[in-house]
Coordinates of C-alpha atoms and ligand atoms in Angstrom, one line a residue:
M1 CA -19.3 10.3 17.5
V2 CA -16.0 9.4 15.8
K3 CA -15.5 11.4 12.6
I4 CA -13.6 10.0 9.7
C5 CA -12.5 12.0 6.6
C6 CA -11.0 10.3 3.6
I7 CA -9.1 12.5 1.1
G8 CA -9.4 11.0 -2.4
A9 CA -12.8 9.6 -3.6
G10 CA -11.4 7.2 -6.1
Y11 CA -11.5 3.4 -6.5
V12 CA -10.1 2.9 -3.0
G13 CA -11.5 5.9 -1.0
G14 CA -15.1 5.6 -2.3
P15 CA -15.7 1.9 -1.6
T16 CA -13.6 1.6 1.4
M17 CA -15.3 4.5 3.2
A18 CA -18.7 3.3 2.0
V19 CA -18.2 -0.1 3.8
I20 CA -16.9 1.6 6.9
A21 CA -19.9 3.7 7.0
L22 CA -22.2 0.7 6.5
K23 CA -20.5 -1.4 9.1
C24 CA -20.0 1.4 11.7
P25 CA -23.4 3.3 11.9
S26 CA -22.0 5.3 14.9
V27 CA -19.1 6.6 12.8
Q28 CA -19.6 9.7 10.5
V29 CA -17.7 9.4 7.3
A30 CA -16.9 12.1 4.8
V31 CA -15.1 11.4 1.6
V32 CA -13.6 14.5 0.0
D33 CA -11.9 15.2 -3.3
I34 CA -10.7 18.1 -5.4
A35 CA -12.3 16.6 -8.5
Q36 CA -15.8 18.2 -8.5
K37 CA -17.2 16.0 -11.2
R38 CA -16.3 12.9 -9.2
I39 CA -17.9 14.1 -6.1
E40 CA -21.0 15.1 -8.1
A41 CA -21.2 11.5 -9.5
W42 CA -20.8 10.0 -6.0
N43 CA -23.8 12.1 -4.9
S44 CA -25.8 11.0 -8.1
D45 CA -27.5 7.8 -9.2
K46 CA -24.6 7.0 -11.5
L47 CA -21.6 6.4 -9.3
P48 CA -18.2 7.3 -10.9
I49 CA -16.9 3.8 -10.7
Y50 CA -18.5 0.4 -11.6
E51 CA -18.2 -2.1 -8.9
P52 CA -20.6 -4.9 -8.2
G53 CA -22.5 -4.3 -5.0
L54 CA -21.2 -0.8 -4.4
D55 CA -24.6 1.1 -5.4
D56 CA -26.3 -0.8 -2.8
V57 CA -23.9 0.0 0.0
V58 CA -23.7 3.6 -1.0
K59 CA -27.5 4.0 -1.1
Q60 CA -27.8 2.5 2.3
C61 CA -25.6 5.1 4.0
R62 CA -25.3 8.2 1.8
G63 CA -26.9 11.1 3.6
K64 CA -27.0 9.3 6.9
N65 CA -23.4 8.8 8.0
L66 CA -21.7 8.8 4.6
F67 CA -21.1 12.1 2.8
F68 CA -19.2 13.0 -0.4
S69 CA -18.0 16.5 -0.6
T70 CA -15.5 19.0 -2.1
E71 CA -15.2 20.8 1.1
V72 CA -11.9 19.3 1.8
E73 CA -10.6 21.6 4.4
K74 CA -13.7 21.7 6.5
H75 CA -14.1 17.9 6.7
V76 CA -10.4 17.4 7.5
A77 CA -10.5 20.0 10.3
E78 CA -13.5 18.2 11.8
A79 CA -12.2 14.7 11.7
D80 CA -10.5 12.5 14.3
I81 CA -9.1 10.1 11.7
V82 CA -8.0 11.3 8.3
F83 CA -7.4 8.6 5.6
V84 CA -5.3 9.7 2.7
S85 CA -6.2 7.8 -0.5
V86 CA -4.8 10.1 -3.2
N87 CA -3.0 9.2 -6.4
T88 CA 0.5 8.1 -6.1
P89 CA 1.6 7.9 -9.8
T90 CA 5.0 6.9 -11.2
K91 CA 7.2 9.8 -11.7
T92 CA 7.6 10.7 -15.4
T93 CA 10.3 13.3 -15.1
G94 CA 13.3 14.1 -12.8
L95 CA 14.9 11.9 -10.2
G96 CA 13.7 8.3 -10.4
A97 CA 11.6 9.0 -13.6
G98 CA 9.9 5.9 -14.9
K99 CA 10.1 4.1 -11.5
A100 CA 9.8 6.2 -8.4
A101 CA 6.5 7.1 -6.8
D102 CA 5.5 10.7 -7.3
L103 CA 4.3 11.8 -3.8
T104 CA 3.2 15.3 -5.0
Y105 CA -0.5 14.6 -4.1
W106 CA 0.3 13.0 -0.8
E107 CA 2.6 15.9 0.2
S108 CA 0.0 18.6 -0.6
A109 CA -2.6 16.6 1.3
A110 CA -0.3 16.4 4.3
R111 CA 0.5 20.1 4.2
M112 CA -3.2 20.9 4.0
I113 CA -3.9 18.6 6.9
A114 CA -1.3 20.5 9.0
D115 CA -2.6 23.8 7.9
V116 CA -6.2 23.3 8.8
S117 CA -6.1 21.1 11.9
K118 CA -7.1 22.6 15.2
S119 CA -7.2 19.3 17.1
S120 CA -5.1 16.1 17.3
K121 CA -5.6 13.6 14.5
I122 CA -4.6 10.1 13.4
V123 CA -3.5 10.3 9.8
V124 CA -3.8 7.1 7.9
E125 CA -1.8 6.1 4.8
K126 CA -4.3 4.3 2.6
S127 CA -2.6 5.1 -0.7
T128 CA 0.2 2.6 -1.6
V129 CA 3.4 4.4 -0.8
P130 CA 7.2 3.7 -0.8
V131 CA 8.5 2.3 2.5
K132 CA 9.5 5.2 4.9
T133 CA 6.9 7.5 3.5
A134 CA 5.4 7.8 6.9
E135 CA 8.6 9.3 8.2
A136 CA 8.4 12.1 5.5
I137 CA 4.7 12.7 6.2
E138 CA 5.4 12.9 10.0
K139 CA 8.1 15.5 9.3
I140 CA 5.8 17.6 7.1
L141 CA 2.9 17.4 9.8
T142 CA 5.1 18.1 12.8
H143 CA 7.1 20.9 11.3
N144 CA 3.8 22.7 10.2
S145 CA 1.6 21.7 13.0
K146 CA 1.4 24.7 15.4
G147 CA 1.6 22.3 18.4
I148 CA -1.0 19.9 17.3
K149 CA -0.2 16.1 17.7
F150 CA -0.5 13.8 14.8
Q151 CA -0.1 10.0 14.7
I152 CA 0.7 8.4 11.4
L153 CA -0.6 4.9 10.7
S154 CA -0.1 2.8 7.6
N155 CA -3.1 0.9 6.7
P156 CA -2.7 -0.3 3.0
E157 CA -5.6 -1.5 1.1
F158 CA -5.7 -5.0 -0.5
L159 CA -9.1 -4.9 -2.3
A160 CA -9.1 -6.0 -5.9
E161 CA -11.4 -4.2 -8.4
G162 CA -14.5 -6.1 -9.5
T163 CA -14.6 -7.8 -6.1
A164 CA -14.0 -4.7 -4.0
I165 CA -17.1 -4.9 -1.9
Q166 CA -16.8 -8.6 -1.2
D167 CA -13.0 -8.0 -0.3
L168 CA -13.9 -5.2 2.0
F169 CA -16.7 -7.1 3.7
N170 CA -14.6 -10.2 4.2
P171 CA -10.9 -9.3 3.9
D172 CA -8.1 -11.9 4.3
R173 CA -6.5 -9.4 6.6
V174 CA -6.5 -5.8 7.7
L175 CA -3.0 -4.5 8.2
I176 CA -2.3 -1.6 10.5
G177 CA 1.2 -0.3 11.1
G178 CA 2.1 2.4 13.6
R179 CA 4.9 3.7 15.9
E180 CA 6.0 1.6 18.7
T181 CA 5.3 4.3 21.3
P182 CA 2.3 4.4 23.7
E183 CA 0.8 7.2 21.4
G184 CA 1.4 5.1 18.4
Q185 CA -0.2 2.0 20.0
D186 CA -3.2 4.1 21.1
A187 CA -3.7 5.2 17.5
I188 CA -3.4 1.6 16.3
K189 CA -6.1 0.6 18.7
A190 CA -8.4 3.4 17.7
L191 CA -8.2 2.3 14.1
K192 CA -8.5 -1.3 15.0
D193 CA -11.7 -0.6 16.8
V194 CA -13.3 0.7 13.6
Y195 CA -12.3 -2.4 11.7
A196 CA -13.3 -4.8 14.6
Q197 CA -16.9 -3.8 14.1
W198 CA -17.0 -6.4 11.3
V199 CA -13.5 -8.0 10.7
P200 CA -12.7 -10.9 13.1
E201 CA -9.8 -9.9 15.6
D202 CA -7.4 -12.5 14.3
R203 CA -7.5 -11.0 10.8
I204 CA -6.4 -7.5 12.0
L205 CA -2.7 -7.6 11.9
T206 CA -0.6 -4.9 13.6
T207 CA 3.0 -4.2 12.8
N208 CA 5.5 -1.5 12.8
L209 CA 5.1 1.3 10.1
W210 CA 7.8 0.1 7.7
S211 CA 6.5 -3.5 7.7
A212 CA 3.0 -2.4 6.9
E213 CA 4.3 -0.1 4.1
L214 CA 6.6 -2.8 2.6
S215 CA 4.0 -5.6 2.9
K216 CA 1.7 -3.9 0.5
L217 CA 4.5 -3.6 -2.2
A218 CA 5.5 -7.2 -1.4
A219 CA 2.0 -8.7 -1.7
N220 CA 1.5 -7.0 -5.1
A221 CA 5.0 -8.1 -6.3
F222 CA 4.3 -11.7 -5.3
L223 CA 0.8 -11.7 -7.0
A224 CA 2.2 -10.2 -10.2
Q225 CA 5.0 -12.5 -10.1
R226 CA 2.7 -15.5 -10.3
I227 CA 1.1 -14.2 -13.3
S228 CA 4.4 -13.4 -15.1
S229 CA 5.5 -17.0 -14.1
V230 CA 2.5 -18.6 -15.7
N231 CA 2.7 -16.3 -18.7
A232 CA 6.3 -17.2 -19.2
M233 CA 5.2 -20.9 -19.1
S234 CA 2.5 -20.2 -21.7
A235 CA 5.2 -19.2 -24.3
L236 CA 6.9 -22.5 -23.6
C237 CA 3.6 -24.3 -23.8
E238 CA 3.0 -22.8 -27.3
A239 CA 6.5 -23.8 -28.4
T240 CA 6.1 -27.5 -27.1
G241 CA 2.6 -28.4 -27.4
A242 CA 1.9 -28.5 -23.7
N243 CA -1.4 -26.8 -22.5
V244 CA -1.0 -24.0 -20.0
I245 CA -4.4 -24.7 -18.5
E246 CA -3.3 -28.3 -17.7
V247 CA 0.1 -27.2 -16.6
S248 CA -1.3 -24.5 -14.1
Y249 CA -3.9 -26.9 -12.8
A250 CA -1.2 -29.5 -12.1
V251 CA 1.1 -27.0 -10.5
G252 CA -1.6 -25.4 -8.5
K253 CA -2.7 -28.7 -7.1
D254 CA 0.4 -28.6 -4.9
T255 CA -0.9 -27.2 -1.7
R256 CA 2.3 -25.3 -1.1
I257 CA 1.7 -23.4 -4.4
G258 CA -2.2 -23.3 -4.5
P259 CA -4.5 -22.7 -7.5
K260 CA -5.2 -19.0 -7.4
F261 CA -3.8 -16.4 -9.7
L262 CA -2.3 -18.9 -12.2
N263 CA -4.4 -17.9 -15.2
A264 CA -2.3 -17.2 -18.2
S265 CA -3.3 -14.1 -20.0
V266 CA -2.3 -11.4 -22.5
G267 CA -0.7 -9.7 -19.5
F268 CA -1.7 -8.2 -16.1
G269 CA -3.0 -4.7 -16.1
G270 CA -4.6 -2.4 -13.5
S271 CA -3.5 0.6 -11.7
C272 CA -1.3 -1.2 -9.1
F273 CA 0.9 -4.1 -10.2
Q274 CA 3.2 -2.3 -12.7
K275 CA 3.4 0.9 -10.7
D276 CA 4.0 -0.8 -7.3
I277 CA 6.7 -3.2 -8.7
L278 CA 8.6 -0.2 -10.4
N279 CA 8.4 1.6 -7.1
L280 CA 9.8 -1.6 -5.3
V281 CA 12.5 -1.7 -7.9
Y282 CA 13.5 1.9 -7.3
I283 CA 13.5 1.4 -3.5
C284 CA 15.9 -1.7 -3.9
E285 CA 18.2 0.4 -6.1
C286 CA 18.2 3.3 -3.7
N287 CA 19.1 0.8 -0.9
G288 CA 22.0 -0.5 -2.7
L289 CA 20.3 -3.8 -3.7
P290 CA 20.7 -4.0 -7.6
E291 CA 20.3 -7.8 -7.7
V292 CA 17.0 -7.6 -5.8
A293 CA 15.8 -4.7 -8.1
E294 CA 16.7 -6.9 -11.2
Y295 CA 14.8 -9.8 -9.9
W296 CA 11.6 -7.9 -9.6
K297 CA 12.1 -6.0 -12.8
Q298 CA 11.8 -9.3 -14.6
V299 CA 8.2 -9.5 -13.7
I300 CA 7.5 -6.3 -15.6
K301 CA 9.7 -7.4 -18.5
I302 CA 7.8 -10.7 -18.9
N303 CA 4.6 -8.8 -18.8
D304 CA 5.7 -6.4 -21.6
Y305 CA 7.0 -9.5 -23.5
Q306 CA 3.6 -11.2 -23.2
K307 CA 1.7 -8.2 -24.6
N308 CA 4.3 -7.8 -27.5
R309 CA 4.1 -11.5 -28.2
F310 CA 0.3 -11.2 -28.6
V311 CA 0.5 -8.4 -31.1
N312 CA 3.2 -10.3 -33.0
R313 CA 1.0 -13.4 -33.2
V314 CA -1.9 -11.3 -34.6
V315 CA 0.2 -9.7 -37.2
A316 CA 2.3 -12.7 -38.1
S317 CA -0.8 -14.9 -38.5
M318 CA -2.5 -12.4 -40.8
F319 CA 0.2 -12.6 -43.6
N320 CA 2.5 -10.3 -41.6
T321 CA 0.4 -7.2 -42.0
V322 CA -2.9 -5.7 -40.6
A323 CA -2.7 -2.6 -42.5
K324 CA -6.2 -1.4 -43.4
K325 CA -7.6 -4.6 -42.0
K326 CA -10.5 -4.3 -39.5
I327 CA -9.8 -6.0 -36.2
A328 CA -12.4 -6.4 -33.6
I329 CA -11.3 -5.8 -30.0
L330 CA -13.6 -7.4 -27.5
G331 CA -13.0 -6.0 -24.0
F332 CA -11.0 -3.0 -23.1
A333 CA -11.2 -3.0 -19.2
F334 CA -8.1 -4.5 -17.5
K335 CA -10.3 -7.3 -16.0
K336 CA -13.9 -8.2 -16.0
D337 CA -16.5 -6.6 -13.7
T338 CA -14.9 -3.1 -13.7
G339 CA -15.0 -0.2 -16.1
D340 CA -11.4 0.6 -15.1
T341 CA -8.8 0.8 -18.0
R342 CA -5.8 1.9 -16.1
E343 CA -2.7 0.0 -17.6
T344 CA -5.1 -2.4 -19.3
P345 CA -3.1 -4.7 -21.7
A346 CA -5.8 -3.7 -24.3
I347 CA -4.1 -0.3 -24.6
D348 CA -0.7 -1.9 -25.5
V349 CA -2.3 -4.4 -27.8
C350 CA -4.3 -1.7 -29.6
K351 CA -1.3 0.7 -29.8
G352 CA 0.7 -2.2 -31.3
L353 CA -1.9 -3.0 -34.0
L354 CA -2.5 0.6 -34.7
G355 CA 1.3 1.0 -35.2
D356 CA 0.8 -1.7 -37.9
K357 CA -1.9 0.4 -39.4
A358 CA -4.8 -1.7 -38.4
E359 CA -8.4 -0.4 -38.2
L360 CA -9.8 -1.2 -34.8
S361 CA -13.5 -1.7 -33.8
I362 CA -13.7 -1.8 -30.0
Y363 CA -16.4 -3.1 -27.7
D364 CA -16.5 -3.2 -23.9
P365 CA -19.7 -3.4 -21.9
Q366 CA -18.5 -0.9 -19.2
V367 CA -15.9 1.4 -20.9
T368 CA -17.1 4.6 -22.7
E369 CA -16.0 5.7 -26.0
D370 CA -14.4 8.9 -24.6
Q371 CA -12.3 6.8 -22.2
I372 CA -11.0 4.5 -25.0
H373 CA -10.0 7.5 -27.1
K374 CA -8.3 9.1 -24.2
D375 CA -6.4 6.0 -23.2
L376 CA -5.1 5.5 -26.7
A377 CA -3.9 9.1 -26.8
L378 CA -2.3 9.3 -23.3
S379 CA 1.3 8.7 -22.8
K380 CA 2.5 6.0 -20.4
F381 CA 1.9 6.8 -16.7
D382 CA -0.1 10.1 -17.5
W383 CA -3.3 8.4 -16.4
D384 CA -2.6 8.5 -12.8
H385 CA -3.5 12.0 -11.9
P386 CA -6.6 13.7 -10.7
L387 CA -9.0 13.9 -13.8
H388 CA -8.8 17.7 -14.2
L389 CA -4.9 17.5 -14.2
Q390 CA -4.5 14.7 -16.8
P391 CA -2.7 16.0 -19.9
M392 CA -4.8 15.6 -23.0
S393 CA -3.0 14.8 -26.2
A394 CA -5.6 13.2 -28.5
S395 CA -4.0 12.1 -31.7
S396 CA -6.3 12.6 -34.7
S397 CA -4.7 9.9 -36.8
T398 CA -5.4 7.3 -34.1
E399 CA -9.0 8.6 -33.8
K400 CA -9.6 7.8 -37.4
Q401 CA -8.3 4.2 -37.0
V402 CA -10.5 3.5 -34.1
T403 CA -14.3 3.1 -33.8
V404 CA -16.0 2.2 -30.6
V405 CA -19.3 0.2 -31.0
G406 CA -22.1 -1.0 -28.8
D407 CA -21.9 -4.7 -29.1
A408 CA -19.6 -7.6 -30.1
Y409 CA -21.4 -8.5 -33.3
E410 CA -21.1 -5.1 -34.6
A411 CA -17.4 -4.9 -33.7
A412 CA -16.8 -8.2 -35.6
K413 CA -18.8 -7.4 -38.7
G414 CA -16.6 -7.3 -41.7
A415 CA -13.4 -7.9 -39.5
H416 CA -10.5 -10.1 -40.5
G417 CA -9.6 -10.8 -36.9
L418 CA -11.1 -10.7 -33.5
C419 CA -9.0 -10.3 -30.3
I420 CA -10.5 -11.0 -26.8
M421 CA -8.8 -8.6 -24.3
T422 CA -11.0 -8.9 -21.2
E423 CA -12.7 -12.0 -19.8
W424 CA -16.2 -10.6 -19.7
D425 CA -18.7 -13.6 -19.2
E426 CA -20.8 -12.4 -22.3
F427 CA -17.8 -13.3 -24.5
K428 CA -18.1 -16.9 -23.5
T429 CA -21.7 -17.3 -24.8
L430 CA -21.7 -15.2 -28.1
D431 CA -23.1 -16.7 -31.2
Y432 CA -19.7 -17.4 -32.8
K433 CA -21.3 -18.9 -35.9
K434 CA -23.0 -15.7 -36.6
I435 CA -19.8 -13.8 -36.0
F436 CA -17.9 -16.1 -38.4
D437 CA -20.6 -15.7 -41.1
N438 CA -20.1 -11.9 -41.0
M439 CA -16.3 -11.8 -40.9
Q440 CA -13.7 -11.8 -43.8
K441 CA -12.2 -15.2 -44.5
P442 CA -9.9 -16.7 -43.3
A443 CA -11.4 -15.5 -40.0
F444 CA -9.1 -15.3 -37.0
I445 CA -9.8 -15.3 -33.2
F446 CA -7.0 -14.4 -30.9
D447 CA -8.1 -15.2 -27.2
G448 CA -6.0 -13.2 -24.8
R449 CA -7.9 -14.6 -21.8
N450 CA -8.6 -18.2 -22.7
V451 CA -12.4 -17.7 -22.5
V452 CA -13.5 -19.4 -25.7
N453 CA -13.7 -23.1 -26.6
A454 CA -11.1 -23.2 -29.3
D455 CA -12.1 -26.6 -30.7
E456 CA -15.7 -25.5 -31.2
L457 CA -14.6 -22.4 -32.9
R458 CA -12.3 -24.4 -35.2
E459 CA -15.2 -26.5 -36.1
I460 CA -17.1 -23.4 -37.2
G461 CA -14.1 -22.5 -39.4
F462 CA -12.1 -20.0 -37.3
I463 CA -8.3 -20.1 -37.2
V464 CA -7.8 -19.8 -33.3
F465 CA -5.0 -18.7 -31.1
S466 CA -5.4 -19.2 -27.4
I467 CA -2.7 -18.1 -25.0
G468 CA -0.4 -21.1 -24.0
K469 CA -2.5 -23.7 -25.7
P470 CA -1.4 -26.1 -28.5
L471 CA -1.1 -24.1 -31.7
D472 CA -3.5 -24.2 -34.6
A473 CA -1.8 -25.7 -37.6
W474 CA -1.9 -22.3 -39.3
L475 CA 0.2 -20.8 -36.6
K476 CA 2.9 -23.4 -36.4
D477 CA 6.3 -22.3 -37.8
M478 CA 5.3 -18.6 -37.5
P479 CA 7.5 -16.3 -35.4
A480 CA 5.9 -15.9 -32.1
V481 CA 8.1 -13.2 -30.7
A482 CA 9.8 -10.1 -31.9
Ligands
LIG1 N1 -7.4 0.8 -7.4 C1 -7.1 -0.1 -6.5 O1 -7.6 -1.2 -6.6 C2 -6.1 0.1 -5.4 C3 -6.0 -0.9 -4.4 C4 -5.1 -0.6 -3.3 C5 -4.3 0.5 -3.2 N2 -4.5 1.5 -4.2 C6 -3.7 2.7 -4.0 O2 -4.7 3.7 -3.5 C7 -4.3 5.0 -4.0 C8 -5.5 5.6 -4.6 O3 -5.9 4.8 -5.8 P1 -7.3 4.9 -6.5 O4 -7.3 3.8 -7.4 O5 -8.3 5.1 -5.6 O6 -6.9 6.2 -7.3 P2 -8.0 7.2 -8.0 O7 -7.3 8.0 -9.0 O8 -9.2 6.5 -8.4 O9 -8.4 8.2 -6.8 C9 -7.5 9.2 -6.2 C10 -8.4 10.4 -5.9 O10 -7.6 11.4 -5.2 C11 -8.0 12.6 -5.5 N3 -7.0 13.6 -5.1 C12 -5.7 13.7 -5.5 N4 -5.1 14.6 -4.8 C13 -5.9 15.2 -3.9 C14 -5.9 16.2 -2.9 N5 -4.7 16.8 -2.7 N6 -7.0 16.5 -2.2 C15 -8.2 15.8 -2.5 N7 -8.3 14.8 -3.4 C16 -7.2 14.5 -4.1 C17 -8.1 12.6 -7.1 O11 -8.9 13.6 -7.6 C18 -8.8 11.2 -7.2 O12 -10.2 11.2 -7.3 C19 -3.1 4.8 -4.9 O13 -1.9 5.0 -4.1 C20 -3.2 3.4 -5.3 O14 -1.9 2.8 -5.6 C21 -5.3 1.3 -5.2
LIG2 O1 -4.4 -15.4 -12.7 C1 -4.5 -14.2 -13.0 C2 -5.0 -13.2 -12.2 C3 -5.0 -11.9 -12.6 N1 -4.6 -11.6 -13.9 C4 -4.6 -10.2 -14.3 O2 -4.0 -9.4 -13.3 C5 -4.5 -8.0 -13.3 C6 -4.8 -7.6 -11.9 O3 -5.8 -8.4 -11.4 P1 -6.3 -8.3 -9.8 O4 -5.2 -8.5 -9.0 O5 -7.5 -9.3 -9.7 O6 -6.9 -6.9 -9.8 P2 -6.5 -5.5 -9.2 O7 -7.7 -4.7 -8.9 O8 -5.4 -4.8 -9.9 O9 -5.9 -5.9 -7.7 C7 -4.5 -6.0 -7.4 O10 -3.9 -4.7 -7.1 C8 -4.7 -4.1 -6.0 C9 -4.1 -2.7 -5.9 O11 -2.9 -2.6 -5.2 C10 -4.5 -4.9 -4.7 O12 -5.1 -4.2 -3.7 C11 -5.1 -6.3 -4.9 O13 -4.8 -7.1 -3.8 C12 -4.4 -6.9 -6.1 O14 -5.0 -8.2 -6.4 C13 -5.7 -8.1 -14.2 O15 -5.3 -7.5 -15.5 C14 -6.0 -9.5 -14.3 O16 -6.7 -9.8 -15.6 C15 -4.1 -12.6 -14.7 O17 -3.7 -12.3 -15.8 N2 -4.1 -13.8 -14.3

């Protein structure tokens, strides 16, 4: 029986391994982590992450061929294939701070693998890493290996949160990069055999190591670039009276461009896009390619601009101050169908409004009160560390300005304005008349996800701002940007 161990029981390790276990009953899968609480949650009825379909998959295999454990070394020692899916945060200090990937967790995992291994292993990079990381990992493993053979593969993960199970069941492609030696090719084949249990052969791509590592960063850069492109257009739409929904539909109809990933928004969030592009920018700079670095940096700059622009719209519309005004925040997760808040644009928007002394009442169907307070207190990039190693710096003044409530109506009660930060389906069907009746007047809605019908809301009496759509008369001639 092939034994797989995955180091890191997070958003990637958990769902990916659960699907491998489901699709490959003859493979034994152990997912290990240093975060005890996370492992306890994986072994409980309330999994540590919310992902549609995940509960079902886990229930089918847990205790049969899928195990979650804190016995990291034991399971690594027993495994034939070791996936490494640990955090790869952006460095906050030292060389490359603010851009380069921090490989501390990866390096410690590699050293531990070398330490405890008594048999040959395939080590698979599942985390997103800078190009050439495999070379560094290979050196760590071979210099510490006591004669044991390791083959390194790059097998980046392309799942998106909220659709992870669907993406894993039916991936556009599985990418496996390895050494172009006979041993490297054997390792590629061994991993390919695992995926081939359910992924059609023509969707399993094999490449050299560096192509696989770089393809992951490139794919995220291309995806994020589409969003920044449509968001840049949204600002121009607001300035000219064009409607970004119509523009992106017309643009996406071109089969060379395609319709996906062209939704204008308050900005992209999530644990990957910003981090991976910063990492790409750093790699370009290190390789003497400043123009290429500058090109990709713009994707982040437009994303920051879009979030600032949104805050400025809110403040400018409400007589240039939100001090002591209650603002309802609907949605805090970085997208719908996940409870994940990593790099959610809601954090930047809330921080911007808090900076202008607003009082926030926040509702999200999947994000806990604790998480929201923690997110608003954490410094940039500090979220991407194992839970017990995250710095805690809760600011009491922020806590006083923020309440977290159990539904949208409560959030909006007595509020001057309402900001939609996540496209949860339930926000499309709220009783906005009831919300209007309970708000201060004039009552404002700022739709950062284009989920509400602005015309209907205007009929109720709201002043409405929707990203990239023709402006309400109230908002014309007001400054849109800093
Ligand atoms: N979240 C996504 O949608 C996604 C998609 C594709 C790729 N990725 C990449 O995958 C990697 C993991 O992302 P994630 O979202 O799963 O992160 P995560 O924070 O949810 O999970 C990482 C886990 O690794 C554990 N860990 C860290 N060091 C460890 C060690 N030495 N031994 C054992 N466990 C250790 C942490 O405790 C944590 O539970 C990152 O490189 C990320 O960029 C993420
Ligand atoms: O048209 C769009 C599409 C997305 N978004 C936003 O972009 C962010 C990222 O969304 P999405 O890509 O769907 O979610 P992630 O889970 O971050 O997945 C991305 O990042 C993962 C981690 O690397 C990759 O594996 C996935 O392929 C890649 O889609 C979210 O805030 C979305 O709201 C938009 O604003 N407009």
